[in-house]
Amino acid sequence: MQVFERFTLGLPVFDGSSNAYPLEARLKYREREGKVTFWYELIRPDRVFKSAVTDELTRIKEITGFPVISGKP
């Protein structure tokens, strides 16, 4: 049986956001006792999250006109 290995999802990272970010996933499967089980593993979701945060911070800065300060206290 041949099955594709990867696929891309377009998902908003934040609830209520209209921006969808491409998120790659790896399809996994296992055959055991005549049954096939499928699942997926996200590939580098941390990078997608970081990109979404950066985009939102830029948007907030543009809307408010205030600088965005980030870091550790």
Short mmCIF file of C-alpha atoms in Angstrom, two decimals:
data_model
loop_
_atom_site.label_atom_id
_atom_site.label_comp_id
_atom_site.label_asym_id
_atom_site.label_seq_id
_atom_site.Cartn_x
_atom_site.Cartn_y
_atom_site.Cartn_z
CA MET A 1 0.00 0.00 0.00
CA GLN A 2 1.39 3.40 -0.94
CA VAL A 3 0.39 6.42 1.10
CA PHE A 4 1.61 10.01 0.84
CA GLU A 5 4.09 10.91 3.55
CA ARG A 6 3.52 14.65 4.02
CA PHE A 7 0.71 17.12 3.63
CA THR A 8 0.20 20.80 4.36
CA LEU A 9 -2.57 22.32 6.44
CA GLY A 10 -3.58 25.97 6.29
CA LEU A 11 -4.60 26.85 9.84
CA PRO A 12 -5.04 30.04 11.85
CA VAL A 13 -2.69 29.98 14.83
CA PHE A 14 -4.80 32.23 17.05
CA ASP A 15 -8.52 31.90 17.76
CA GLY A 16 -10.48 34.43 15.72
CA SER A 17 -7.61 35.13 13.34
CA SER A 18 -8.29 35.18 9.61
CA ASN A 19 -4.63 34.54 8.75
CA ALA A 20 -3.96 30.90 7.91
CA TYR A 21 -0.38 29.67 8.15
CA PRO A 22 0.96 26.67 6.25
CA LEU A 23 1.73 23.88 8.68
CA GLU A 24 3.41 20.74 7.39
CA ALA A 25 2.47 17.36 8.82
CA ARG A 26 3.88 13.89 8.39
CA LEU A 27 1.37 11.08 7.98
CA LYS A 28 2.15 7.98 10.02
CA TYR A 29 0.45 4.63 10.00
CA ARG A 30 0.80 1.23 11.57
CA GLU A 31 -0.72 -2.08 10.62
CA ARG A 32 -1.37 -4.43 13.51
CA GLU A 33 -3.59 -7.49 13.70
CA GLY A 34 -5.23 -6.68 10.37
CA LYS A 35 -6.12 -3.11 11.37
CA VAL A 36 -4.49 0.07 10.11
CA THR A 37 -4.12 3.03 12.45
CA PHE A 38 -3.32 6.49 11.05
CA TRP A 39 -2.02 9.56 12.87
CA TYR A 40 -0.01 12.64 12.00
CA GLU A 41 2.92 14.52 13.48
CA LEU A 42 3.34 18.25 12.96
CA ILE A 43 6.68 19.34 11.51
CA ARG A 44 8.24 22.30 13.34
CA PRO A 45 5.05 23.90 14.69
CA ASP A 46 7.28 26.15 16.81
CA ARG A 47 8.43 27.99 13.68
CA VAL A 48 4.86 28.56 12.55
CA PHE A 49 3.92 29.87 16.01
CA LYS A 50 6.92 32.23 16.07
CA SER A 51 6.01 33.56 12.63
CA ALA A 52 2.40 34.15 13.70
CA VAL A 53 3.48 35.97 16.87
CA THR A 54 5.86 38.18 14.87
CA ASP A 55 3.08 39.03 12.39
CA GLU A 56 0.65 39.89 15.19
CA LEU A 57 3.21 42.07 16.98
CA THR A 58 3.86 43.94 13.73
CA ARG A 59 0.12 44.41 13.22
CA ILE A 60 -0.34 45.71 16.78
CA LYS A 61 2.56 48.14 16.35
CA GLU A 62 1.11 49.47 13.08
CA ILE A 63 -2.40 49.89 14.51
CA THR A 64 -1.40 51.51 17.82
CA GLY A 65 1.70 53.38 16.74
CA PHE A 66 3.43 52.24 19.91
CA PRO A 67 6.63 50.23 20.00
CA VAL A 68 6.33 46.60 21.02
CA ILE A 69 8.75 45.60 23.74
CA SER A 70 9.53 41.96 24.32
CA GLY A 71 12.03 40.12 26.45
CA LYS A 72 12.49 38.83 29.95
CA PRO A 73 11.85 41.00 33.02
#
